[in-house]
PDB file of C-alpha atoms in Angstrom:
ATOM      1  CA  MET A   1     109.934  98.417 137.264  1.00 96.00           C
ATOM      2  CA  LYS A   2     110.161 100.382 134.020  1.00 93.00           C
ATOM      3  CA  ILE A   3     111.317  99.754 130.489  1.00 95.00           C
ATOM      4  CA  ARG A   4     113.937 102.416 129.959  1.00 96.00           C
ATOM      5  CA  LEU A   5     116.059 100.711 127.333  1.00 97.00           C
ATOM      6  CA  THR A   6     115.518  98.189 124.596  1.00 96.00           C
ATOM      7  CA  SER A   7     117.965  97.076 121.947  1.00 95.00           C
ATOM      8  CA  VAL A   8     118.530  95.789 118.452  1.00 95.00           C
ATOM      9  CA  PHE A   9     121.691  94.081 117.244  1.00 95.00           C
ATOM     10  CA  VAL A  10     123.254  95.975 114.343  1.00 96.00           C
ATOM     11  CA  ASP A  11     125.915  94.950 111.833  1.00 93.00           C
ATOM     12  CA  ASP A  12     127.678  98.292 111.947  1.00 95.00           C
ATOM     13  CA  GLN A  13     127.126 100.928 114.621  1.00 97.00           C
ATOM     14  CA  ALA A  14     128.140 103.893 112.436  1.00 97.00           C
ATOM     15  CA  ALA A  15     125.767 102.822 109.673  1.00 97.00           C
ATOM     16  CA  ALA A  16     123.066 102.164 112.250  1.00 98.00           C
ATOM     17  CA  GLN A  17     123.511 105.607 113.793  1.00 98.00           C
ATOM     18  CA  HIS A  18     123.118 107.143 110.349  1.00 98.00           C
ATOM     19  CA  PHE A  19     119.976 105.161 109.536  1.00 98.00           C
ATOM     20  CA  TYR A  20     118.254 105.587 112.882  1.00 98.00           C
ATOM     21  CA  THR A  21     118.960 109.337 113.098  1.00 98.00           C
ATOM     22  CA  GLU A  22     119.200 110.680 109.536  1.00 97.00           C
ATOM     23  CA  ILE A  23     116.579 108.410 107.974  1.00 98.00           C
ATOM     24  CA  LEU A  24     114.176 107.372 110.729  1.00 98.00           C
ATOM     25  CA  GLY A  25     114.586 110.663 112.591  1.00 97.00           C
ATOM     26  CA  PHE A  26     115.662 109.593 116.086  1.00 98.00           C
ATOM     27  CA  ARG A  27     118.293 111.527 118.048  1.00 98.00           C
ATOM     28  CA  THR A  28     121.506 110.196 119.528  1.00 98.00           C
ATOM     29  CA  LYS A  29     121.193 110.150 123.313  1.00 98.00           C
ATOM     30  CA  HIS A  30     124.364 108.423 124.483  1.00 97.00           C
ATOM     31  CA  ASP A  31     127.500 107.687 122.522  1.00 97.00           C
ATOM     32  CA  VAL A  32     130.234 106.346 124.772  1.00 97.00           C
ATOM     33  CA  PRO A  33     133.238 104.316 123.578  1.00 96.00           C
ATOM     34  CA  ILE A  34     133.489 100.839 125.044  1.00 93.00           C
ATOM     35  CA  GLY A  35     136.728  98.991 124.432  1.00 88.00           C
ATOM     36  CA  GLU A  36     138.530  99.333 121.137  1.00 87.00           C
ATOM     37  CA  LYS A  37     135.736  99.749 118.635  1.00 89.00           C
ATOM     38  CA  ASP A  38     132.357  99.290 120.276  1.00 94.00           C
ATOM     39  CA  ARG A  39     130.188 102.117 121.568  1.00 96.00           C
ATOM     40  CA  TRP A  40     127.346 102.429 124.041  1.00 97.00           C
ATOM     41  CA  LEU A  41     125.122 104.014 121.439  1.00 98.00           C
ATOM     42  CA  THR A  42     121.509 104.847 122.164  1.00 98.00           C
ATOM     43  CA  VAL A  43     118.894 106.872 120.320  1.00 98.00           C
ATOM     44  CA  VAL A  44     115.596 108.379 121.437  1.00 98.00           C
ATOM     45  CA  SER A  45     112.583 109.845 119.738  1.00 98.00           C
ATOM     46  CA  PRO A  46     112.651 113.656 119.433  1.00 97.00           C
ATOM     47  CA  GLU A  47     109.014 113.465 120.518  1.00 95.00           C
ATOM     48  CA  GLU A  48     110.105 111.848 123.802  1.00 95.00           C
ATOM     49  CA  PRO A  49     113.703 112.900 124.533  1.00 96.00           C
ATOM     50  CA  ASP A  50     113.478 111.404 128.022  1.00 96.00           C
ATOM     51  CA  GLY A  51     111.586 108.350 126.848  1.00 95.00           C
ATOM     52  CA  THR A  52     112.711 104.785 126.222  1.00 97.00           C
ATOM     53  CA  GLU A  53     116.150 104.537 124.645  1.00 98.00           C
ATOM     54  CA  LEU A  54     116.981 102.175 121.839  1.00 98.00           C
ATOM     55  CA  LEU A  55     120.434 100.641 122.156  1.00 97.00           C
ATOM     56  CA  LEU A  56     122.133  99.988 118.827  1.00 97.00           C
ATOM     57  CA  GLU A  57     124.130  97.043 120.007  1.00 95.00           C
ATOM     58  CA  PRO A  58     127.091  95.519 118.150  1.00 94.00           C
ATOM     59  CA  LEU A  59     126.335  92.073 116.769  1.00 91.00           C
ATOM     60  CA  GLY A  60     128.941  90.310 118.843  1.00 83.00           C
ATOM     61  CA  HIS A  61     127.644  86.793 119.308  1.00 87.00           C
ATOM     62  CA  PRO A  62     127.578  84.454 116.282  1.00 88.00           C
ATOM     63  CA  ALA A  63     124.240  82.977 117.377  1.00 92.00           C
ATOM     64  CA  ALA A  64     122.671  86.439 117.206  1.00 90.00           C
ATOM     65  CA  ARG A  65     123.261  86.503 113.474  1.00 90.00           C
ATOM     66  CA  THR A  66     121.685  83.077 112.940  1.00 93.00           C
ATOM     67  CA  TYR A  67     118.659  84.086 114.998  1.00 92.00           C
ATOM     68  CA  ARG A  68     118.279  87.400 113.248  1.00 92.00           C
ATOM     69  CA  ASP A  69     118.702  86.020 109.722  1.00 92.00           C
ATOM     70  CA  ALA A  70     116.037  83.372 110.355  1.00 93.00           C
ATOM     71  CA  LEU A  71     113.579  86.066 111.467  1.00 94.00           C
ATOM     72  CA  VAL A  72     114.382  88.284 108.498  1.00 95.00           C
ATOM     73  CA  GLN A  73     113.801  85.439 106.044  1.00 95.00           C
ATOM     74  CA  ASP A  74     110.251  85.036 107.323  1.00 96.00           C
ATOM     75  CA  GLY A  75     109.700  88.785 107.466  1.00 97.00           C
ATOM     76  CA  ILE A  76     109.475  88.978 111.256  1.00 97.00           C
ATOM     77  CA  PRO A  77     110.340  92.361 112.752  1.00 97.00           C
ATOM     78  CA  LEU A  78     112.556  92.646 115.816  1.00 94.00           C
ATOM     79  CA  ALA A  79     111.170  95.933 117.066  1.00 95.00           C
ATOM     80  CA  GLN A  80     108.098  98.064 116.621  1.00 96.00           C
ATOM     81  CA  PHE A  81     107.885 101.849 116.615  1.00 97.00           C
ATOM     82  CA  ALA A  82     104.715 103.903 116.893  1.00 96.00           C
ATOM     83  CA  VAL A  83     103.991 106.502 114.227  1.00 97.00           C
ATOM     84  CA  ASP A  84     101.064 108.895 113.780  1.00 96.00           C
ATOM     85  CA  ASP A  85     100.369 107.795 110.221  1.00 96.00           C
ATOM     86  CA  VAL A  86     101.905 104.635 108.777  1.00 97.00           C
ATOM     87  CA  ARG A  87     101.015 105.557 105.208  1.00 97.00           C
ATOM     88  CA  ALA A  88     102.588 109.007 105.404  1.00 97.00           C
ATOM     89  CA  GLU A  89     105.691 107.543 107.043  1.00 97.00           C
ATOM     90  CA  TYR A  90     105.841 104.818 104.385  1.00 98.00           C
ATOM     91  CA  GLU A  91     105.800 107.439 101.615  1.00 98.00           C
ATOM     92  CA  ARG A  92     108.395 109.583 103.366  1.00 98.00           C
ATOM     93  CA  LEU A  93     110.780 106.684 103.998  1.00 98.00           C
ATOM     94  CA  ARG A  94     110.319 105.141 100.580  1.00 97.00           C
ATOM     95  CA  ALA A  95     111.287 108.456  99.025  1.00 98.00           C
ATOM     96  CA  LEU A  96     114.501 108.195 101.057  1.00 97.00           C
ATOM     97  CA  GLY A  97     115.193 104.767  99.546  1.00 97.00           C
ATOM     98  CA  VAL A  98     114.060 102.618 102.469  1.00 98.00           C
ATOM     99  CA  ARG A  99     113.123  99.075 101.536  1.00 97.00           C
ATOM    100  CA  PHE A 100     109.800  97.728 102.868  1.00 97.00           C
ATOM    101  CA  THR A 101     109.048  94.010 103.122  1.00 97.00           C
ATOM    102  CA  GLN A 102     105.441  94.778 103.986  1.00 97.00           C
ATOM    103  CA  GLU A 103     103.583  97.740 102.586  1.00 97.00           C
ATOM    104  CA  PRO A 104     101.029  99.452 104.846  1.00 97.00           C
ATOM    105  CA  LEU A 105      98.353  96.985 105.835  1.00 96.00           C
ATOM    106  CA  GLU A 106      95.194  97.610 107.781  1.00 93.00           C
ATOM    107  CA  MET A 107      94.530  94.805 110.225  1.00 87.00           C
ATOM    108  CA  GLY A 108      91.463  95.684 112.194  1.00 83.00           C
ATOM    109  CA  PRO A 109      92.173  98.875 114.145  1.00 87.00           C
ATOM    110  CA  VAL A 110      95.933  98.728 113.571  1.00 92.00           C
ATOM    111  CA  THR A 111      97.877  99.698 110.472  1.00 96.00           C
ATOM    112  CA  THR A 112     101.391  98.339 110.127  1.00 97.00           C
ATOM    113  CA  ALA A 113     104.282  98.237 107.691  1.00 98.00           C
ATOM    114  CA  VAL A 114     107.673  96.524 107.896  1.00 98.00           C
ATOM    115  CA  LEU A 115     110.970  98.021 106.771  1.00 98.00           C
ATOM    116  CA  ASP A 116     114.608  96.990 106.546  1.00 97.00           C
ATOM    117  CA  ASP A 117     116.897  99.014 108.812  1.00 96.00           C
ATOM    118  CA  THR A 118     119.908  98.258 106.528  1.00 95.00           C
ATOM    119  CA  CYS A 119     121.775  96.953 109.597  1.00 95.00           C
ATOM    120  CA  GLY A 120     120.319  93.473 109.524  1.00 94.00           C
ATOM    121  CA  ASN A 121     116.882  93.903 111.093  1.00 95.00           C
ATOM    122  CA  LEU A 122     113.295  94.322 110.096  1.00 97.00           C
ATOM    123  CA  ILE A 123     111.387  97.022 111.947  1.00 98.00           C
ATOM    124  CA  GLN A 124     107.635  97.351 112.145  1.00 98.00           C
ATOM    125  CA  ILE A 125     105.975 100.732 112.243  1.00 98.00           C
ATOM    126  CA  ALA A 126     102.420 100.875 113.504  1.00 97.00           C
ATOM    127  CA  THR A 127      99.594 103.309 113.966  1.00 96.00           C
ATOM    128  CA  GLN A 128      97.145 102.417 116.675  1.00 88.00           C
ATOM    129  CA  PRO A 129      94.016 104.315 117.527  1.00 81.00           C
ATOM    130  CA  GLU A 130      94.316 106.246 120.776  1.00 72.00           C
TER     131      GLU A 130
ATOM    132  CA  MET B   1      98.872  67.299  90.000  1.00 66.00           C
ATOM    133  CA  ALA B   2      95.068  67.614  89.869  1.00 86.00           C
ATOM    134  CA  ASP B   3      94.794  65.783  93.183  1.00 93.00           C
ATOM    135  CA  ASP B   4      97.206  68.279  94.729  1.00 95.00           C
ATOM    136  CA  LEU B   5      95.068  71.132  93.425  1.00 96.00           C
ATOM    137  CA  PHE B   6      91.794  69.834  94.828  1.00 96.00           C
ATOM    138  CA  LYS B   7      93.409  68.912  98.114  1.00 96.00           C
ATOM    139  CA  ALA B   8      94.850  72.418  98.383  1.00 97.00           C
ATOM    140  CA  LEU B   9      91.478  74.050  97.696  1.00 97.00           C
ATOM    141  CA  ALA B  10      89.553  71.792 100.059  1.00 97.00           C
ATOM    142  CA  ASP B  11      90.727  73.584 103.192  1.00 97.00           C
ATOM    143  CA  PRO B  12      89.030  76.851 104.239  1.00 97.00           C
ATOM    144  CA  THR B  13      92.217  78.310 105.762  1.00 97.00           C
ATOM    145  CA  ARG B  14      94.098  77.714 102.536  1.00 98.00           C
ATOM    146  CA  ARG B  15      91.334  79.420 100.582  1.00 98.00           C
ATOM    147  CA  ILE B  16      91.652  82.432 102.884  1.00 98.00           C
ATOM    148  CA  ILE B  17      95.410  82.496 102.278  1.00 98.00           C
ATOM    149  CA  LEU B  18      94.677  82.576  98.542  1.00 98.00           C
ATOM    150  CA  ASP B  19      92.165  85.422  99.086  1.00 97.00           C
ATOM    151  CA  GLU B  20      94.765  87.443 100.948  1.00 97.00           C
ATOM    152  CA  LEU B  21      97.460  86.781  98.342  1.00 98.00           C
ATOM    153  CA  ALA B  22      94.967  87.787  95.640  1.00 98.00           C
ATOM    154  CA  GLU B  23      94.630  91.141  97.394  1.00 96.00           C
ATOM    155  CA  ARG B  24      98.397  91.598  97.443  1.00 96.00           C
ATOM    156  CA  SER B  25     100.912  89.184  96.001  1.00 94.00           C
ATOM    157  CA  GLY B  26     104.443  89.002  97.390  1.00 96.00           C
ATOM    158  CA  GLN B  27     103.923  88.538 101.126  1.00 98.00           C
ATOM    159  CA  THR B  28     106.321  87.376 103.800  1.00 97.00           C
ATOM    160  CA  LEU B  29     105.292  84.585 106.152  1.00 97.00           C
ATOM    161  CA  PHE B  30     104.938  87.264 108.826  1.00 96.00           C
ATOM    162  CA  GLU B  31     102.408  89.222 106.759  1.00 97.00           C
ATOM    163  CA  ILE B  32     100.374  86.110 105.927  1.00 97.00           C
ATOM    164  CA  CYS B  33     100.259  85.104 109.607  1.00 96.00           C
ATOM    165  CA  GLY B  34      99.260  88.654 110.568  1.00 94.00           C
ATOM    166  CA  ARG B  35      96.442  88.737 108.046  1.00 95.00           C
ATOM    167  CA  LEU B  36      95.080  85.375 109.198  1.00 96.00           C
ATOM    168  CA  ALA B  37      95.214  86.386 112.850  1.00 93.00           C
ATOM    169  CA  MET B  38      94.076  89.990 112.668  1.00 91.00           C
ATOM    170  CA  ARG B  39      91.586  89.859 109.827  1.00 92.00           C
ATOM    171  CA  HIS B  40      90.189  86.368 110.226  1.00 94.00           C
ATOM    172  CA  GLY B  41      90.740  85.570 113.879  1.00 91.00           C
ATOM    173  CA  LEU B  42      92.746  82.505 112.924  1.00 92.00           C
ATOM    174  CA  GLY B  43      95.389  81.935 115.547  1.00 87.00           C
ATOM    175  CA  ILE B  44      97.477  79.419 113.658  1.00 92.00           C
ATOM    176  CA  SER B  45     101.127  78.859 114.523  1.00 93.00           C
ATOM    177  CA  ARG B  46     103.766  79.905 112.024  1.00 93.00           C
ATOM    178  CA  GLN B  47     104.581  76.236 111.522  1.00 95.00           C
ATOM    179  CA  GLY B  48     100.919  75.594 110.765  1.00 96.00           C
ATOM    180  CA  VAL B  49     100.793  78.390 108.223  1.00 97.00           C
ATOM    181  CA  SER B  50     104.045  77.132 106.689  1.00 97.00           C
ATOM    182  CA  GLN B  51     102.461  73.716 106.269  1.00 97.00           C
ATOM    183  CA  HIS B  52      99.429  75.232 104.535  1.00 98.00           C
ATOM    184  CA  LEU B  53     101.767  77.196 102.258  1.00 98.00           C
ATOM    185  CA  ALA B  54     103.666  73.999 101.424  1.00 98.00           C
ATOM    186  CA  VAL B  55     100.408  72.350 100.310  1.00 98.00           C
ATOM    187  CA  LEU B  56      99.536  75.394  98.193  1.00 98.00           C
ATOM    188  CA  GLU B  57     103.034  75.373  96.732  1.00 97.00           C
ATOM    189  CA  ALA B  58     102.759  71.670  95.841  1.00 97.00           C
ATOM    190  CA  ALA B  59      99.587  72.528  93.941  1.00 97.00           C
ATOM    191  CA  GLY B  60     101.386  75.326  92.111  1.00 97.00           C
ATOM    192  CA  LEU B  61      99.001  77.942  93.526  1.00 98.00           C
ATOM    193  CA  VAL B  62     101.732  79.656  95.518  1.00 98.00           C
ATOM    194  CA  THR B  63     105.297  80.235  94.459  1.00 98.00           C
ATOM    195  CA  THR B  64     108.102  81.457  96.679  1.00 97.00           C
ATOM    196  CA  ARG B  65     110.700  83.958  95.663  1.00 96.00           C
ATOM    197  CA  ARG B  66     113.897  84.832  97.446  1.00 95.00           C
ATOM    198  CA  GLU B  67     114.970  88.422  97.244  1.00 92.00           C
ATOM    199  CA  GLY B  68     118.146  89.092  99.126  1.00 91.00           C
ATOM    200  CA  ARG B  69     117.568  87.994 102.706  1.00 92.00           C
ATOM    201  CA  TYR B  70     113.789  87.849 102.412  1.00 94.00           C
ATOM    202  CA  LYS B  71     111.376  85.240 101.143  1.00 96.00           C
ATOM    203  CA  PHE B  72     108.109  86.279  99.505  1.00 97.00           C
ATOM    204  CA  HIS B  73     105.033  84.254  98.560  1.00 98.00           C
ATOM    205  CA  ASP B  74     103.235  84.966  95.303  1.00 98.00           C
ATOM    206  CA  LEU B  75      99.867  83.778  94.054  1.00 98.00           C
ATOM    207  CA  ASP B  76      99.711  81.822  90.798  1.00 97.00           C
ATOM    208  CA  THR B  77      96.179  81.109  89.645  1.00 97.00           C
ATOM    209  CA  ALA B  78      97.280  79.261  86.485  1.00 96.00           C
ATOM    210  CA  PRO B  79      96.586  75.784  87.932  1.00 96.00           C
ATOM    211  CA  LEU B  80      92.908  76.759  88.358  1.00 95.00           C
ATOM    212  CA  ARG B  81      92.576  76.528  84.593  1.00 94.00           C
ATOM    213  CA  GLN B  82      92.595  72.747  84.986  1.00 92.00           C
ATOM    214  CA  ILE B  83      89.159  73.013  86.571  1.00 93.00           C
ATOM    215  CA  THR B  84      87.458  74.761  83.674  1.00 92.00           C
ATOM    216  CA  GLU B  85      89.324  72.658  81.156  1.00 93.00           C
ATOM    217  CA  ARG B  86      87.887  69.566  82.816  1.00 93.00           C
ATOM    218  CA  TRP B  87      84.424  71.021  83.374  1.00 93.00           C
ATOM    219  CA  PRO B  88      84.002  73.888  80.906  1.00 92.00           C
ATOM    220  CA  LEU B  89      81.978  76.925  81.914  1.00 88.00           C
ATOM    221  CA  PRO B  90      78.806  77.717  79.930  1.00 90.00           C
ATOM    222  CA  ASP B  91      79.547  80.178  77.168  1.00 82.00           C
ATOM    223  CA  THR B  92      77.997  83.330  78.613  1.00 74.00           C
ATOM    224  CA  SER B  93      79.093  85.508  75.715  1.00 69.00           C
ATOM    225  CA  ALA B  94      76.694  83.760  73.291  1.00 59.00           C
ATOM    226  CA  PRO B  95      73.370  85.544  72.677  1.00 58.00           C
ATOM    227  CA  GLU B  96      70.478  84.166  74.687  1.00 57.00           C
ATOM    228  CA  GLU B  97      68.105  81.892  72.767  1.00 58.00           C
ATOM    229  CA  ASN B  98      64.982  83.805  73.703  1.00 57.00           C
ATOM    230  CA  THR B  99      66.308  87.139  72.588  1.00 52.00           C
ATOM    231  CA  PRO B 100      64.076  88.372  69.796  1.00 53.00           C
TER     232      PRO B 100
END
């Protein structure tokens, strides 16, 4: 068994594609129309083009919004991405106008920060020692 | 109000929360929980931390602020003034008596 795909619910797939590729720096892997307006839209890291895909999934179910909003209110991220240097990434993303709900924080061996993906979710970035 | 203050300060976990908010004000519940768990080895449930924050808020030591979809917790040390007003500190700025 492998984890090949994980997903986040997004308010707007076009806006999500922009944020996850142009701002965060992922690459679109699959973009296939499904039905009238939805797409099977996945992105991958350019560092691992054949690695785990992130599905930017349309927020279809009303309960998903309730769940997500409750997490956001308490600052709880829905996904975590690994970066080489949280502080450098924080500076880079902040310069691009990204909103952080948690600035870089060293917690033992791990440094984390939490950002808003502008599509309804909080995302944690983390640097862990090898 | 004074009872709320002393009750809030009487608990070691709540004092740690104040320490962490003193380091950086404006934290989400997630950040506070992370700090308690990762820096202090305190595995308290989110509900438990929320209850501690409610006690601190009742004492006026923590205020919450909504900003868009997020909620942040800020430290307010103003209520601590009640302590030194009730039991004033010695005036350390005065010259010492034995100074020639």
